[in-house]
Amino acid sequence: MAKKVCVVLVTYNRLTCLEKLLAQMDETGAKVALPSREDENYTDRVCLDLDLEDHNKFWASLRKQVAPHPLDKETYFVKDMTFEGPLMTLDISKKVGLPDKDYFIFFDDTDYAYRLA
């Protein structure tokens, strides 16, 4: 994945989330930003690398190298993302197009993150 495509903002607060995502995009030059949900109910896995070469790894989770918890940085450049909360520029959205409907619920976000690169 190309550098500066996706950035994860570790600090997630609904009141300041959009402001912080926009600031991180300005600061890093990223075209896509997404929050990492960290609270008592849920913890996102931050995917630092994605192995698409080993076809013996059927489950997507086996293909992902994730950041260890607790997360110790505010910003991570990632290779995979969920569709829950990403913010992207209009130009990258037009370039990549819509998600592939043939994936429906499984792997659509991984495919889209890969195409964002």
mmCIF file of N, CA and C in Angstrom:
data_model
loop_
_atom_site.group_PDB
_atom_site.id
_atom_site.type_symbol
_atom_site.label_atom_id
_atom_site.label_comp_id
_atom_site.label_asym_id
_atom_site.label_seq_id
_atom_site.Cartn_x
_atom_site.Cartn_y
_atom_site.Cartn_z
ATOM 1 N N MET A 1 0.850 -1.174 0.000
ATOM 2 C CA MET A 1 0.000 0.000 0.000
ATOM 3 C C MET A 1 0.890 1.230 0.000
ATOM 4 N N ALA A 2 0.505 2.190 -0.755
ATOM 5 C CA ALA A 2 1.275 3.419 -0.864
ATOM 6 C C ALA A 2 1.284 4.175 0.460
ATOM 7 N N LYS A 3 2.326 4.926 0.662
ATOM 8 C CA LYS A 3 2.433 5.727 1.864
ATOM 9 C C LYS A 3 1.390 6.836 1.869
ATOM 10 N N LYS A 4 0.930 7.196 3.039
ATOM 11 C CA LYS A 4 0.004 8.312 3.231
ATOM 12 C C LYS A 4 -1.355 8.085 2.584
ATOM 13 N N VAL A 5 -1.830 6.871 2.591
ATOM 14 C CA VAL A 5 -3.160 6.603 2.076
ATOM 15 C C VAL A 5 -4.155 6.553 3.206
ATOM 16 N N CYS A 6 -3.884 5.753 4.200
ATOM 17 C CA CYS A 6 -4.806 5.621 5.323
ATOM 18 C C CYS A 6 -4.075 5.963 6.613
ATOM 19 N N VAL A 7 -4.775 6.605 7.479
ATOM 20 C CA VAL A 7 -4.213 6.913 8.781
ATOM 21 C C VAL A 7 -5.278 6.611 9.823
ATOM 22 N N VAL A 8 -4.868 6.019 10.902
ATOM 23 C CA VAL A 8 -5.795 5.715 11.986
ATOM 24 C C VAL A 8 -5.537 6.689 13.116
ATOM 25 N N LEU A 9 -6.569 7.335 13.538
ATOM 26 C CA LEU A 9 -6.482 8.210 14.690
ATOM 27 C C LEU A 9 -6.886 7.391 15.909
ATOM 28 N N VAL A 10 -5.956 7.153 16.788
ATOM 29 C CA VAL A 10 -6.216 6.277 17.921
ATOM 30 C C VAL A 10 -7.202 6.888 18.903
ATOM 31 N N THR A 11 -7.061 8.151 19.175
ATOM 32 C CA THR A 11 -7.950 8.807 20.122
ATOM 33 C C THR A 11 -9.313 8.996 19.497
ATOM 34 N N TYR A 12 -10.314 8.343 20.057
ATOM 35 C CA TYR A 12 -11.662 8.437 19.494
ATOM 36 C C TYR A 12 -12.588 9.082 20.506
ATOM 37 N N ASN A 13 -13.110 10.221 20.139
ATOM 38 C CA ASN A 13 -14.068 10.940 20.962
ATOM 39 C C ASN A 13 -15.091 11.518 20.005
ATOM 40 N N ARG A 14 -16.334 11.133 20.171
ATOM 41 C CA ARG A 14 -17.367 11.539 19.210
ATOM 42 C C ARG A 14 -17.476 13.046 19.039
ATOM 43 N N LEU A 15 -17.178 13.807 20.069
ATOM 44 C CA LEU A 15 -17.326 15.256 20.004
ATOM 45 C C LEU A 15 -16.237 15.923 19.172
ATOM 46 N N THR A 16 -15.051 15.327 19.130
ATOM 47 C CA THR A 16 -13.927 15.945 18.428
ATOM 48 C C THR A 16 -13.384 15.079 17.289
ATOM 49 N N CYS A 17 -14.032 13.985 16.995
ATOM 50 C CA CYS A 17 -13.511 13.019 16.025
ATOM 51 C C CYS A 17 -13.273 13.637 14.651
ATOM 52 N N LEU A 18 -14.268 14.282 14.076
ATOM 53 C CA LEU A 18 -14.130 14.844 12.734
ATOM 54 C C LEU A 18 -13.014 15.888 12.685
ATOM 55 N N GLU A 19 -12.981 16.740 13.668
ATOM 56 C CA GLU A 19 -11.941 17.771 13.731
ATOM 57 C C GLU A 19 -10.547 17.142 13.759
ATOM 58 N N LYS A 20 -10.381 16.092 14.565
ATOM 59 C CA LYS A 20 -9.071 15.442 14.679
ATOM 60 C C LYS A 20 -8.702 14.672 13.410
ATOM 61 N N LEU A 21 -9.679 14.028 12.784
ATOM 62 C CA LEU A 21 -9.395 13.322 11.534
ATOM 63 C C LEU A 21 -8.940 14.294 10.450
ATOM 64 N N LEU A 22 -9.635 15.411 10.319
ATOM 65 C CA LEU A 22 -9.257 16.418 9.321
ATOM 66 C C LEU A 22 -7.863 16.979 9.605
ATOM 67 N N ALA A 23 -7.560 17.220 10.863
ATOM 68 C CA ALA A 23 -6.235 17.737 11.230
ATOM 69 C C ALA A 23 -5.144 16.722 10.885
ATOM 70 N N GLN A 24 -5.395 15.430 11.137
ATOM 71 C CA GLN A 24 -4.408 14.402 10.807
ATOM 72 C C GLN A 24 -4.204 14.292 9.297
ATOM 73 N N MET A 25 -5.289 14.438 8.534
ATOM 74 C CA MET A 25 -5.161 14.394 7.077
ATOM 75 C C MET A 25 -4.324 15.573 6.582
ATOM 76 N N ASP A 26 -4.554 16.764 7.129
ATOM 77 C CA ASP A 26 -3.764 17.934 6.757
ATOM 78 C C ASP A 26 -2.301 17.750 7.133
ATOM 79 N N GLU A 27 -2.069 17.245 8.323
ATOM 80 C CA GLU A 27 -0.702 17.098 8.833
ATOM 81 C C GLU A 27 0.094 16.045 8.072
ATOM 82 N N THR A 28 -0.540 14.937 7.714
ATOM 83 C CA THR A 28 0.183 13.816 7.108
ATOM 84 C C THR A 28 0.060 13.749 5.593
ATOM 85 N N GLY A 29 -0.899 14.469 5.020
ATOM 86 C CA GLY A 29 -1.135 14.372 3.588
ATOM 87 C C GLY A 29 -1.940 13.145 3.202
ATOM 88 N N ALA A 30 -2.516 12.476 4.176
ATOM 89 C CA ALA A 30 -3.310 11.273 3.909
ATOM 90 C C ALA A 30 -4.583 11.629 3.156
ATOM 91 N N LYS A 31 -5.006 10.758 2.279
ATOM 92 C CA LYS A 31 -6.247 10.929 1.523
ATOM 93 C C LYS A 31 -7.436 10.297 2.244
ATOM 94 N N VAL A 32 -7.142 9.412 3.197
ATOM 95 C CA VAL A 32 -8.178 8.700 3.947
ATOM 96 C C VAL A 32 -7.777 8.681 5.415
ATOM 97 N N ALA A 33 -8.761 8.883 6.270
ATOM 98 C CA ALA A 33 -8.516 8.791 7.710
ATOM 99 C C ALA A 33 -9.682 8.043 8.335
ATOM 100 N N LEU A 34 -9.399 7.334 9.398
ATOM 101 C CA LEU A 34 -10.469 6.647 10.102
ATOM 102 C C LEU A 34 -10.163 6.593 11.583
ATOM 103 N N PRO A 35 -11.220 6.640 12.387
ATOM 104 C CA PRO A 35 -11.010 6.563 13.831
ATOM 105 C C PRO A 35 -10.808 5.123 14.276
ATOM 106 N N SER A 36 -10.068 4.961 15.320
ATOM 107 C CA SER A 36 -9.942 3.663 15.961
ATOM 108 C C SER A 36 -10.779 3.711 17.221
ATOM 109 N N ARG A 37 -11.747 2.828 17.295
ATOM 110 C CA ARG A 37 -12.654 2.835 18.441
ATOM 111 C C ARG A 37 -11.999 2.128 19.621
ATOM 112 N N GLU A 38 -11.791 2.869 20.667
ATOM 113 C CA GLU A 38 -11.168 2.354 21.870
ATOM 114 C C GLU A 38 -12.024 2.752 23.056
ATOM 115 N N ASP A 39 -12.787 1.827 23.574
ATOM 116 C CA ASP A 39 -13.532 2.092 24.795
ATOM 117 C C ASP A 39 -13.780 0.786 25.533
ATOM 118 N N GLU A 40 -14.575 0.831 26.572
ATOM 119 C CA GLU A 40 -14.800 -0.363 27.395
ATOM 120 C C GLU A 40 -15.580 -1.446 26.661
ATOM 121 N N ASN A 41 -16.208 -1.111 25.540
ATOM 122 C CA ASN A 41 -17.029 -2.074 24.815
ATOM 123 C C ASN A 41 -16.360 -2.687 23.592
ATOM 124 N N TYR A 42 -15.381 -2.004 23.044
ATOM 125 C CA TYR A 42 -14.811 -2.482 21.783
ATOM 126 C C TYR A 42 -13.412 -1.912 21.582
ATOM 127 N N THR A 43 -12.543 -2.696 20.969
ATOM 128 C CA THR A 43 -11.207 -2.245 20.602
ATOM 129 C C THR A 43 -10.935 -2.659 19.167
ATOM 130 N N ASP A 44 -10.675 -1.679 18.315
ATOM 131 C CA ASP A 44 -10.332 -1.975 16.922
ATOM 132 C C ASP A 44 -8.961 -2.619 16.836
ATOM 133 N N ARG A 45 -8.804 -3.444 15.820
ATOM 134 C CA ARG A 45 -7.493 -4.002 15.491
ATOM 135 C C ARG A 45 -6.904 -3.133 14.389
ATOM 136 N N VAL A 46 -5.731 -2.604 14.613
ATOM 137 C CA VAL A 46 -5.065 -1.721 13.655
ATOM 138 C C VAL A 46 -4.158 -2.583 12.783
ATOM 139 N N CYS A 47 -4.520 -2.724 11.510
ATOM 140 C CA CYS A 47 -3.806 -3.597 10.578
ATOM 141 C C CYS A 47 -2.629 -2.863 9.941
ATOM 142 N N LEU A 48 -1.426 -3.289 10.299
ATOM 143 C CA LEU A 48 -0.216 -2.660 9.783
ATOM 144 C C LEU A 48 0.273 -3.281 8.478
ATOM 145 N N ASP A 49 -0.081 -4.550 8.262
ATOM 146 C CA ASP A 49 0.334 -5.232 7.046
ATOM 147 C C ASP A 49 -0.701 -6.290 6.696
ATOM 148 N N LEU A 50 -0.771 -6.632 5.421
ATOM 149 C CA LEU A 50 -1.765 -7.576 4.931
ATOM 150 C C LEU A 50 -1.102 -8.496 3.921
ATOM 151 N N ASP A 51 -1.115 -9.788 4.193
ATOM 152 C CA ASP A 51 -0.499 -10.788 3.330
ATOM 153 C C ASP A 51 -1.529 -11.296 2.328
ATOM 154 N N LEU A 52 -1.425 -10.872 1.090
ATOM 155 C CA LEU A 52 -2.339 -11.333 0.046
ATOM 156 C C LEU A 52 -1.696 -12.399 -0.840
ATOM 157 N N GLU A 53 -0.480 -12.815 -0.504
ATOM 158 C CA GLU A 53 0.240 -13.796 -1.316
ATOM 159 C C GLU A 53 -0.005 -15.240 -0.860
ATOM 160 N N ASP A 54 -0.131 -15.469 0.440
ATOM 161 C CA ASP A 54 -0.270 -16.827 0.970
ATOM 162 C C ASP A 54 -1.725 -17.278 0.884
ATOM 163 N N HIS A 55 -2.020 -18.094 -0.120
ATOM 164 C CA HIS A 55 -3.390 -18.539 -0.346
ATOM 165 C C HIS A 55 -3.827 -19.628 0.630
ATOM 166 N N ASN A 56 -2.909 -20.093 1.466
ATOM 167 C CA ASN A 56 -3.273 -21.063 2.499
ATOM 168 C C ASN A 56 -3.972 -20.398 3.674
ATOM 169 N N LYS A 57 -3.872 -19.109 3.747
ATOM 170 C CA LYS A 57 -4.531 -18.358 4.818
ATOM 171 C C LYS A 57 -5.917 -17.948 4.342
ATOM 172 N N PHE A 58 -6.890 -18.800 4.575
ATOM 173 C CA PHE A 58 -8.241 -18.544 4.086
ATOM 174 C C PHE A 58 -8.881 -17.360 4.790
ATOM 175 N N TRP A 59 -8.830 -17.337 6.112
ATOM 176 C CA TRP A 59 -9.478 -16.269 6.870
ATOM 177 C C TRP A 59 -8.656 -14.995 6.792
ATOM 178 N N ALA A 60 -9.326 -13.891 6.532
ATOM 179 C CA ALA A 60 -8.647 -12.602 6.422
ATOM 180 C C ALA A 60 -7.869 -12.256 7.686
ATOM 181 N N SER A 61 -8.382 -12.656 8.831
ATOM 182 C CA SER A 61 -7.699 -12.327 10.090
ATOM 183 C C SER A 61 -6.317 -12.980 10.183
ATOM 184 N N LEU A 62 -6.113 -14.107 9.528
ATOM 185 C CA LEU A 62 -4.803 -14.764 9.525
ATOM 186 C C LEU A 62 -3.806 -14.038 8.634
ATOM 187 N N ARG A 63 -4.307 -13.215 7.757
ATOM 188 C CA ARG A 63 -3.457 -12.495 6.820
ATOM 189 C C ARG A 63 -2.985 -11.143 7.358
ATOM 190 N N LYS A 64 -3.507 -10.749 8.510
ATOM 191 C CA LYS A 64 -3.247 -9.404 9.018
ATOM 192 C C LYS A 64 -2.197 -9.390 10.123
ATOM 193 N N GLN A 65 -1.269 -8.437 10.008
ATOM 194 C CA GLN A 65 -0.343 -8.142 11.094
ATOM 195 C C GLN A 65 -0.906 -6.908 11.783
ATOM 196 N N VAL A 66 -1.260 -7.045 13.048
ATOM 197 C CA VAL A 66 -1.905 -5.937 13.751
ATOM 198 C C VAL A 66 -0.977 -5.324 14.786
ATOM 199 N N ALA A 67 -1.225 -4.079 15.099
ATOM 200 C CA ALA A 67 -0.453 -3.368 16.120
ATOM 201 C C ALA A 67 -0.802 -3.937 17.490
ATOM 202 N N PRO A 68 0.204 -4.109 18.337
ATOM 203 C CA PRO A 68 -0.082 -4.617 19.689
ATOM 204 C C PRO A 68 -0.818 -3.578 20.529
ATOM 205 N N HIS A 69 -1.604 -4.083 21.439
ATOM 206 C CA HIS A 69 -2.335 -3.211 22.372
ATOM 207 C C HIS A 69 -1.632 -3.221 23.713
ATOM 208 N N PRO A 70 -1.654 -2.154 24.449
ATOM 209 C CA PRO A 70 -2.337 -0.896 24.140
ATOM 210 C C PRO A 70 -1.589 -0.139 23.045
ATOM 211 N N LEU A 71 -2.350 0.557 22.197
ATOM 212 C CA LEU A 71 -1.760 1.346 21.127
ATOM 213 C C LEU A 71 -0.992 2.510 21.744
ATOM 214 N N ASP A 72 0.210 2.774 21.229
ATOM 215 C CA ASP A 72 1.058 3.779 21.860
ATOM 216 C C ASP A 72 1.334 5.001 20.986
ATOM 217 N N LYS A 73 0.705 5.057 19.812
ATOM 218 C CA LYS A 73 0.885 6.220 18.940
ATOM 219 C C LYS A 73 -0.490 6.791 18.602
ATOM 220 N N GLU A 74 -0.522 8.045 18.221
ATOM 221 C CA GLU A 74 -1.788 8.648 17.813
ATOM 222 C C GLU A 74 -2.115 8.311 16.365
ATOM 223 N N THR A 75 -1.085 8.110 15.552
ATOM 224 C CA THR A 75 -1.286 7.890 14.128
ATOM 225 C C THR A 75 -0.581 6.620 13.675
ATOM 226 N N TYR A 76 -1.294 5.813 12.896
ATOM 227 C CA TYR A 76 -0.747 4.615 12.269
ATOM 228 C C TYR A 76 -1.120 4.645 10.791
ATOM 229 N N PHE A 77 -0.190 4.307 9.913
ATOM 230 C CA PHE A 77 -0.532 4.108 8.511
ATOM 231 C C PHE A 77 -0.884 2.645 8.355
ATOM 232 N N VAL A 78 -2.036 2.376 7.797
ATOM 233 C CA VAL A 78 -2.581 1.025 7.811
ATOM 234 C C VAL A 78 -2.748 0.467 6.401
ATOM 235 N N LYS A 79 -2.943 -0.842 6.323
ATOM 236 C CA LYS A 79 -3.150 -1.522 5.048
ATOM 237 C C LYS A 79 -4.558 -2.073 4.915
ATOM 238 N N ASP A 80 -5.350 -1.980 5.946
ATOM 239 C CA ASP A 80 -6.719 -2.464 5.909
ATOM 240 C C ASP A 80 -7.551 -1.570 6.810
ATOM 241 N N MET A 81 -8.841 -1.511 6.527
ATOM 242 C CA MET A 81 -9.722 -0.669 7.321
ATOM 243 C C MET A 81 -11.134 -1.240 7.280
ATOM 244 N N THR A 82 -11.945 -0.771 8.181
ATOM 245 C CA THR A 82 -13.358 -1.123 8.148
ATOM 246 C C THR A 82 -14.118 0.026 7.486
ATOM 247 N N PHE A 83 -15.356 -0.236 7.122
ATOM 248 C CA PHE A 83 -16.196 0.815 6.557
ATOM 249 C C PHE A 83 -16.923 1.586 7.644
ATOM 250 N N GLU A 84 -16.505 1.464 8.856
ATOM 251 C CA GLU A 84 -17.172 2.138 9.967
ATOM 252 C C GLU A 84 -16.427 3.411 10.324
ATOM 253 N N GLY A 85 -16.754 4.472 9.621
ATOM 254 C CA GLY A 85 -16.213 5.770 9.969
ATOM 255 C C GLY A 85 -15.103 6.334 9.131
ATOM 256 N N PRO A 86 -14.731 5.772 7.959
ATOM 257 C CA PRO A 86 -13.635 6.395 7.218
ATOM 258 C C PRO A 86 -14.041 7.739 6.628
ATOM 259 N N LEU A 87 -13.090 8.606 6.560
ATOM 260 C CA LEU A 87 -13.247 9.921 5.958
ATOM 261 C C LEU A 87 -12.244 9.973 4.812
ATOM 262 N N MET A 88 -12.712 10.335 3.609
ATOM 263 C CA MET A 88 -11.785 10.380 2.486
ATOM 264 C C MET A 88 -12.059 11.602 1.624
ATOM 265 N N THR A 89 -11.046 11.981 0.885
ATOM 266 C CA THR A 89 -11.194 13.122 -0.006
ATOM 267 C C THR A 89 -12.063 12.717 -1.203
ATOM 268 N N LEU A 90 -12.699 13.688 -1.806
ATOM 269 C CA LEU A 90 -13.554 13.427 -2.952
ATOM 270 C C LEU A 90 -12.747 12.883 -4.131
ATOM 271 N N ASP A 91 -11.528 13.402 -4.323
ATOM 272 C CA ASP A 91 -10.743 12.942 -5.466
ATOM 273 C C ASP A 91 -10.384 11.468 -5.364
ATOM 274 N N ILE A 92 -10.033 10.980 -4.171
ATOM 275 C CA ILE A 92 -9.703 9.546 -4.052
ATOM 276 C C ILE A 92 -10.963 8.698 -4.165
ATOM 277 N N SER A 93 -12.072 9.218 -3.678
ATOM 278 C CA SER A 93 -13.336 8.499 -3.798
ATOM 279 C C SER A 93 -13.732 8.336 -5.267
ATOM 280 N N LYS A 94 -13.563 9.379 -6.054
ATOM 281 C CA LYS A 94 -13.867 9.300 -7.485
ATOM 282 C C LYS A 94 -12.902 8.362 -8.207
ATOM 283 N N LYS A 95 -11.644 8.388 -7.797
ATOM 284 C CA LYS A 95 -10.634 7.540 -8.426
ATOM 285 C C LYS A 95 -10.920 6.058 -8.173
ATOM 286 N N VAL A 96 -11.272 5.716 -6.947
ATOM 287 C CA VAL A 96 -11.461 4.323 -6.553
ATOM 288 C C VAL A 96 -12.854 3.810 -6.924
ATOM 289 N N GLY A 97 -13.843 4.678 -6.870
ATOM 290 C CA GLY A 97 -15.201 4.261 -7.183
ATOM 291 C C GLY A 97 -15.905 3.638 -5.992
ATOM 292 N N LEU A 98 -16.987 2.959 -6.277
ATOM 293 C CA LEU A 98 -17.797 2.335 -5.228
ATOM 294 C C LEU A 98 -17.206 0.999 -4.779
ATOM 295 N N PRO A 99 -17.585 0.554 -3.583
ATOM 296 C CA PRO A 99 -17.177 -0.794 -3.153
ATOM 297 C C PRO A 99 -17.731 -1.852 -4.115
ATOM 298 N N ASP A 100 -17.056 -2.969 -4.204
ATOM 299 C CA ASP A 100 -17.472 -4.074 -5.068
ATOM 300 C C ASP A 100 -18.661 -4.789 -4.440
ATOM 301 N N LYS A 101 -19.823 -4.700 -5.061
ATOM 302 C CA LYS A 101 -21.052 -5.279 -4.506
ATOM 303 C C LYS A 101 -20.985 -6.806 -4.443
ATOM 304 N N ASP A 102 -20.118 -7.418 -5.210
ATOM 305 C CA ASP A 102 -20.024 -8.882 -5.207
ATOM 306 C C ASP A 102 -19.444 -9.428 -3.906
ATOM 307 N N TYR A 103 -18.750 -8.589 -3.143
ATOM 308 C CA TYR A 103 -18.247 -9.034 -1.842
ATOM 309 C C TYR A 103 -19.328 -8.963 -0.773
ATOM 310 N N PHE A 104 -20.317 -8.157 -0.978
ATOM 311 C CA PHE A 104 -21.419 -7.917 -0.053
ATOM 312 C C PHE A 104 -20.880 -7.547 1.321
ATOM 313 N N ILE A 105 -20.936 -8.408 2.309
ATOM 314 C CA ILE A 105 -20.539 -8.023 3.667
ATOM 315 C C ILE A 105 -19.103 -8.445 4.005
ATOM 316 N N PHE A 106 -18.618 -9.512 3.446
ATOM 317 C CA PHE A 106 -17.306 -10.031 3.819
ATOM 318 C C PHE A 106 -16.247 -9.611 2.815
ATOM 319 N N PHE A 107 -15.163 -9.011 3.277
ATOM 320 C CA PHE A 107 -13.974 -8.652 2.508
ATOM 321 C C PHE A 107 -14.149 -7.391 1.670
ATOM 322 N N ASP A 108 -15.323 -6.785 1.664
ATOM 323 C CA ASP A 108 -15.529 -5.573 0.868
ATOM 324 C C ASP A 108 -14.653 -4.425 1.347
ATOM 325 N N ASP A 109 -14.503 -4.293 2.665
ATOM 326 C CA ASP A 109 -13.681 -3.208 3.199
ATOM 327 C C ASP A 109 -12.199 -3.436 2.930
ATOM 328 N N THR A 110 -11.740 -4.678 3.003
ATOM 329 C CA THR A 110 -10.340 -4.982 2.707
ATOM 330 C C THR A 110 -10.036 -4.699 1.246
ATOM 331 N N ASP A 111 -10.923 -5.117 0.358
ATOM 332 C CA ASP A 111 -10.754 -4.842 -1.065
ATOM 333 C C ASP A 111 -10.705 -3.340 -1.323
ATOM 334 N N TYR A 112 -11.585 -2.595 -0.675
ATOM 335 C CA TYR A 112 -11.633 -1.159 -0.876
ATOM 336 C C TYR A 112 -10.361 -0.487 -0.356
ATOM 337 N N ALA A 113 -9.894 -0.898 0.800
ATOM 338 C CA ALA A 113 -8.648 -0.340 1.350
ATOM 339 C C ALA A 113 -7.481 -0.624 0.402
ATOM 340 N N TYR A 114 -7.450 -1.831 -0.154
ATOM 341 C CA TYR A 114 -6.395 -2.193 -1.096
ATOM 342 C C TYR A 114 -6.453 -1.301 -2.342
ATOM 343 N N ARG A 115 -7.653 -1.027 -2.826
ATOM 344 C CA ARG A 115 -7.794 -0.179 -4.013
ATOM 345 C C ARG A 115 -7.466 1.279 -3.708
ATOM 346 N N LEU A 116 -7.612 1.704 -2.482
ATOM 347 C CA LEU A 116 -7.264 3.080 -2.114
ATOM 348 C C LEU A 116 -5.772 3.346 -2.275
ATOM 349 N N ALA A 117 -4.987 2.288 -2.195
ATOM 350 C CA ALA A 117 -3.540 2.438 -2.340
ATOM 351 C C ALA A 117 -3.206 2.810 -3.770
#
